[in-house]
Structure formats: C-alpha cells, structure tokens
C-alpha cells in the first residue's frame, strides 16, 4: 500500500516535473497505474519502487513513473460539437482569410495516441478538397515519447476504432491487419508528431487552430495562466483555440473571447474590443 508520505512526495515530484496536480484522493490512480510497472521493473512492491523514485537513484525509472501517471484518454472525433464548429465555421473562415497565402497550420497539443489530429486530418480531407494545393500542417504533440511513437504508427485496436470513428471513414482510410487497423499513409503523412512538455519552451511557429482539450484541468491556476500567455504568442489574431468542456481562460487571464455557445472555442480579443 502507498503511504501518505509517499503519495505526497510523489505528487510534488509530478507537479515539479510536469505541472500536473495529483490531488489527495487519487491514491487509487497511482496504485492502478504503477503496480504493473513496479513488477516489470523487478521491485517486490509498489512501495519499494516509489522509495527508489524518491531517492532519484534512477532517472530513467523516474521518467517511466511520471509518464505512467499522465493521462492518455482520447477517442476519434471526441466531442462532435467541436468538430462540427471546425467544419462549418473555423475552417471556412480561415480558408477565406488565408486565400492569398494558401497556408494553414493546426496544432493538436496533448494529442495522446493520435486520434484527435487524425480526426482533424480526416475532416479536412473529406470536406475541403480545395486544400489539396495548400500548405497544410497538422502538428501534434504529447509529453510521453512512447505515446508519441504509438501515435506516429497510426495503429489502433477495434476498441479504439469503435470509439467515435464513423464506419465510412474506417472503410475508406483504414486497412485491417490481424487484430488491428492501420490508418492510410496519405492521412498519416499529413500529421507530424513531436514530444512537448507544455510547461517548457514552445515552438514559435504561428498557429491558426490550436486544440488543447482536457489537459488544462490537470494544472493549477498559475500554470494555466502561464500556458494561456504562451497561447497568445503563437495563436494567429484570427485563429481559433479549442478547449475541453470544463476549461476556460475566464478568471485566469484576459485577452480571449468565446466565439460560440455550441462548444468551447475562443479567439484572441482585438485591441479595443470590449471584454466579455
């Protein structure tokens, strides 16, 4: 069993390294995610492994533990209202505004195993044939290198496929191989994956659409404020920020306005725009 002192120290380590807040009451989550890892690493018990981690005697073990505690929950076309707004409004507006440059950049931050950026790629391929001649960049990142490698492969189990992927897209863009499904190379090539800790320095490439959903809920208020400030530096003036349903910049920072009531999407406020 995990002691209170071990849980508290592990929580502090996780916050210092990733900014993720592990609140009291989540001891069950630590035990469920780390017990198997303890056995794989040759420890007699979870408690013994945690003690080794807290001694910082093996940095590779510390990394494995921290990554095991980060959340990787995702699915294809998660929250359909967000993808409906992306298709009917955000892309339509940006296509008009970017006609002279023929360029569009999307970033799926905290993308987990890749279903979100691949969903975006599928939506663009199916609904915006005019983008075939554009420079379209779909960039996707996650904290966990192992998860990023899995996302790059584009291989999914039937359970993962059945979570949100329409059957017509499965037939058109996936190939079954044994017990798994492989997304087509044409879709896989449209997404570039990289490892990114959101509390570290960010790439400076301007972004037209930023999906950062269901990750800010794991940070404290000050960390959220810092991330929102980073978003301001990379998001285009007419770009769109997609957040999870429980996430908002309000009461954390200024400079954002919600642009629809149907889903949780924001834009930066123009100078002189009344705050809402």
XYZ file of C-alpha atoms in Angstrom:
276
model
C 0.000 0.000 0.000
C 1.060 3.547 -0.707
C 1.746 5.611 2.416
C 0.521 9.182 2.805
C 4.122 10.412 2.821
C 4.943 8.533 -0.404
C 1.847 9.862 -2.152
C 2.567 13.420 -1.054
C 6.205 13.258 -2.184
C 5.274 11.644 -5.495
C 2.627 14.322 -6.066
C 5.230 17.036 -5.501
C 7.634 15.375 -7.918
C 4.930 15.085 -10.586
C 3.966 18.751 -10.203
C 7.570 19.941 -10.345
C 8.344 17.933 -13.477
C 5.077 18.176 -15.446
C 2.889 20.755 -13.604
C 0.189 18.079 -13.325
C -1.603 18.294 -9.977
C -2.309 14.961 -8.300
C -4.872 15.740 -5.627
C -5.463 13.870 -2.388
C -7.921 11.087 -3.037
C -6.155 9.922 -6.201
C -4.103 7.283 -4.426
C -6.095 4.629 -6.279
C -4.932 6.109 -9.601
C -1.277 5.883 -8.568
C -1.697 2.285 -7.438
C -3.603 1.211 -10.563
C -1.089 2.802 -12.957
C 2.141 1.929 -11.209
C 1.633 -1.542 -9.739
C 2.296 -3.315 -13.043
C 5.270 -1.059 -13.737
C 6.749 -1.964 -10.350
C 6.558 -5.650 -11.224
C 8.025 -5.050 -14.695
C 10.949 -3.180 -13.156
C 11.664 -6.027 -10.737
C 10.506 -4.456 -7.485
C 8.920 -6.568 -4.774
C 6.203 -3.994 -4.208
C 4.881 -0.656 -5.404
C 6.082 0.952 -2.173
C 9.629 -0.234 -2.846
C 9.594 1.308 -6.334
C 8.228 4.615 -5.050
C 11.028 4.778 -2.488
C 13.556 4.270 -5.306
C 11.925 7.024 -7.331
C 12.000 9.449 -4.423
C 15.710 8.729 -3.891
C 16.201 9.764 -7.541
C 18.704 6.940 -7.933
C 17.485 6.019 -11.422
C 16.390 8.909 -13.635
C 15.054 6.579 -16.342
C 12.788 4.929 -13.760
C 11.599 8.355 -12.607
C 10.685 9.211 -16.199
C 8.741 5.962 -16.631
C 6.787 6.622 -13.439
C 5.954 10.227 -14.313
C 4.811 9.308 -17.801
C 2.661 6.471 -16.474
C 0.826 8.994 -14.301
C -0.075 11.349 -17.143
C -3.491 10.875 -18.665
C -3.836 9.451 -22.203
C -7.621 9.348 -22.577
C -8.816 10.138 -26.103
C -11.043 8.978 -28.957
C -11.815 9.751 -32.584
C -13.951 12.893 -33.116
C -14.240 13.388 -29.366
C -16.967 15.995 -28.693
C -18.711 16.169 -32.057
C -19.822 19.765 -31.478
C -16.190 20.873 -31.607
C -15.638 19.134 -34.938
C -18.927 20.491 -36.275
C -17.746 24.030 -35.489
C -14.362 23.264 -37.010
C -16.029 22.142 -40.250
C -18.824 24.688 -40.570
C -17.138 27.815 -39.233
C -13.456 27.789 -38.295
C -12.044 26.220 -41.459
C -14.491 28.078 -43.694
C -13.404 31.440 -42.244
C -9.716 30.619 -42.308
C -9.876 29.381 -45.909
C -11.250 32.793 -46.899
C -8.725 34.688 -44.794
C -5.739 32.608 -45.949
C -6.560 32.501 -49.656
C -3.606 34.719 -50.536
C -1.108 32.558 -48.632
C -2.706 29.130 -49.244
C -1.346 28.036 -45.903
C -2.958 26.599 -42.766
C -1.350 25.397 -39.531
C -3.075 23.268 -36.883
C -1.612 22.142 -33.564
C -3.140 19.341 -31.513
C -1.460 19.709 -28.114
C -1.563 16.827 -25.625
C -2.700 14.611 -28.511
C -2.203 11.306 -26.690
C -2.311 8.352 -29.124
C -3.222 10.474 -32.134
C -6.966 10.118 -32.603
C -7.529 13.876 -32.365
C -5.044 15.038 -35.035
C -6.016 12.165 -37.318
C -9.682 13.157 -36.886
C -8.754 16.686 -37.965
C -6.854 15.337 -40.968
C -9.815 13.157 -41.971
C -12.225 16.083 -41.622
C -10.084 18.272 -43.868
C -9.630 15.538 -46.462
C -13.344 14.756 -46.619
C -14.755 18.289 -46.606
C -12.192 20.703 -48.046
C -10.791 19.410 -51.348
C -9.557 22.926 -52.159
C -6.861 22.457 -49.513
C -5.158 19.807 -51.645
C -2.968 22.515 -53.181
C -2.372 24.380 -49.910
C 0.482 24.042 -47.459
C -1.432 22.393 -44.613
C 0.499 21.495 -41.481
C -1.122 19.401 -38.776
C 1.271 19.246 -35.849
C 0.589 17.030 -32.845
C 2.427 16.753 -29.553
C 2.394 14.912 -26.266
C 4.562 14.750 -23.167
C 5.101 10.986 -23.401
C 7.637 9.809 -26.048
C 6.186 6.286 -26.006
C 2.696 7.615 -26.692
C 4.028 9.845 -29.484
C 5.659 6.820 -31.152
C 2.373 4.930 -30.973
C 0.519 7.883 -32.489
C 3.010 8.077 -35.352
C 2.348 4.439 -36.222
C -1.385 5.049 -36.654
C -2.289 1.532 -35.498
C -5.486 1.067 -33.477
C -7.362 -1.757 -31.795
C -11.038 -2.489 -32.510
C -11.938 -0.871 -29.174
C -10.130 2.331 -30.155
C -11.688 2.283 -33.635
C -15.185 1.821 -32.256
C -14.828 4.914 -30.083
C -16.061 7.619 -32.411
C -14.823 6.664 -35.875
C -17.635 6.616 -38.494
C -17.816 3.349 -40.416
C -17.452 5.082 -43.795
C -14.124 6.579 -42.733
C -12.964 3.237 -41.378
C -13.669 1.566 -44.731
C -12.118 4.386 -46.761
C -8.983 5.195 -44.781
C -8.045 2.139 -42.691
C -6.648 -1.287 -43.513
C -7.227 -4.224 -41.208
C -4.141 -6.201 -40.254
C -4.877 -9.113 -37.959
C -6.419 -7.726 -34.788
C -5.604 -4.079 -35.523
C -6.363 -1.310 -38.026
C -3.762 0.839 -39.771
C -4.612 4.347 -40.926
C -3.705 5.042 -44.544
C -0.274 6.514 -45.397
C -1.921 9.509 -47.095
C -3.519 10.528 -43.791
C -0.538 9.557 -41.662
C 1.767 11.752 -43.751
C -0.355 14.843 -43.092
C 0.377 14.799 -39.339
C 3.800 15.464 -37.809
C 4.269 14.358 -34.197
C 6.729 15.638 -31.609
C 7.350 15.463 -27.864
C 6.329 18.616 -25.988
C 6.057 19.424 -22.292
C 3.562 22.278 -22.106
C 5.400 23.942 -19.226
C 8.660 24.033 -21.233
C 9.504 26.341 -24.139
C 7.136 26.117 -27.112
C 7.804 26.145 -30.840
C 7.364 29.654 -32.202
C 5.537 28.646 -35.384
C 2.287 30.667 -35.675
C -0.838 28.534 -35.312
C -4.219 29.066 -36.984
C -6.066 26.390 -34.986
C -4.983 25.111 -31.579
C -6.662 22.109 -29.989
C -5.722 21.980 -26.304
C -8.555 19.982 -24.829
C -8.875 18.217 -21.496
C -5.325 18.896 -20.329
C -5.568 22.271 -18.552
C -7.850 20.676 -15.954
C -4.788 18.904 -14.533
C -2.885 22.152 -13.854
C -3.153 24.692 -11.062
C -4.311 28.255 -11.761
C -0.856 29.790 -12.127
C 0.267 27.120 -14.588
C -2.921 27.637 -16.593
C -2.227 31.379 -16.691
C 1.296 30.774 -17.984
C 0.009 28.449 -20.693
C -2.665 30.907 -21.789
C 0.041 33.570 -22.110
C 2.017 31.203 -24.342
C -1.102 30.587 -26.421
C -1.379 34.333 -27.040
C 2.111 34.371 -28.522
C 1.503 31.577 -31.055
C -2.204 31.840 -31.947
C -2.923 33.904 -35.049
C -5.053 37.052 -34.499
C -7.997 35.357 -36.248
C -7.071 31.868 -35.080
C -9.217 29.512 -33.024
C -8.482 27.905 -29.637
C -10.430 24.727 -28.849
C -10.608 23.839 -25.134
C -12.260 20.993 -23.240
C -15.765 21.489 -21.932
C -14.541 22.157 -18.367
C -11.774 24.574 -19.352
C -11.823 28.373 -19.707
C -9.458 31.353 -19.630
C -12.028 33.407 -17.665
C -10.900 34.449 -14.174
C -7.407 33.266 -15.111
C -6.292 35.710 -17.784
C -7.637 38.369 -20.123
C -7.463 38.663 -23.883
C -9.749 35.844 -25.035
C -13.380 35.843 -26.153
C -15.693 32.879 -26.601
C -16.963 32.729 -30.174
C -19.762 30.176 -29.984
C -22.229 28.775 -27.477
C -22.319 25.379 -29.169
C -18.855 24.347 -27.994
C -15.836 25.675 -26.097
C -13.934 27.719 -28.702
C -12.125 31.030 -28.191
C -10.289 33.690 -30.161
C -7.940 36.402 -29.024
C -9.570 39.752 -28.405
C -8.518 42.521 -30.738
C -7.111 45.638 -29.131
C -10.011 47.918 -28.298
C -12.526 45.056 -28.203
C -14.759 45.090 -25.137
C -14.065 42.204 -22.815
C -16.884 39.757 -22.295
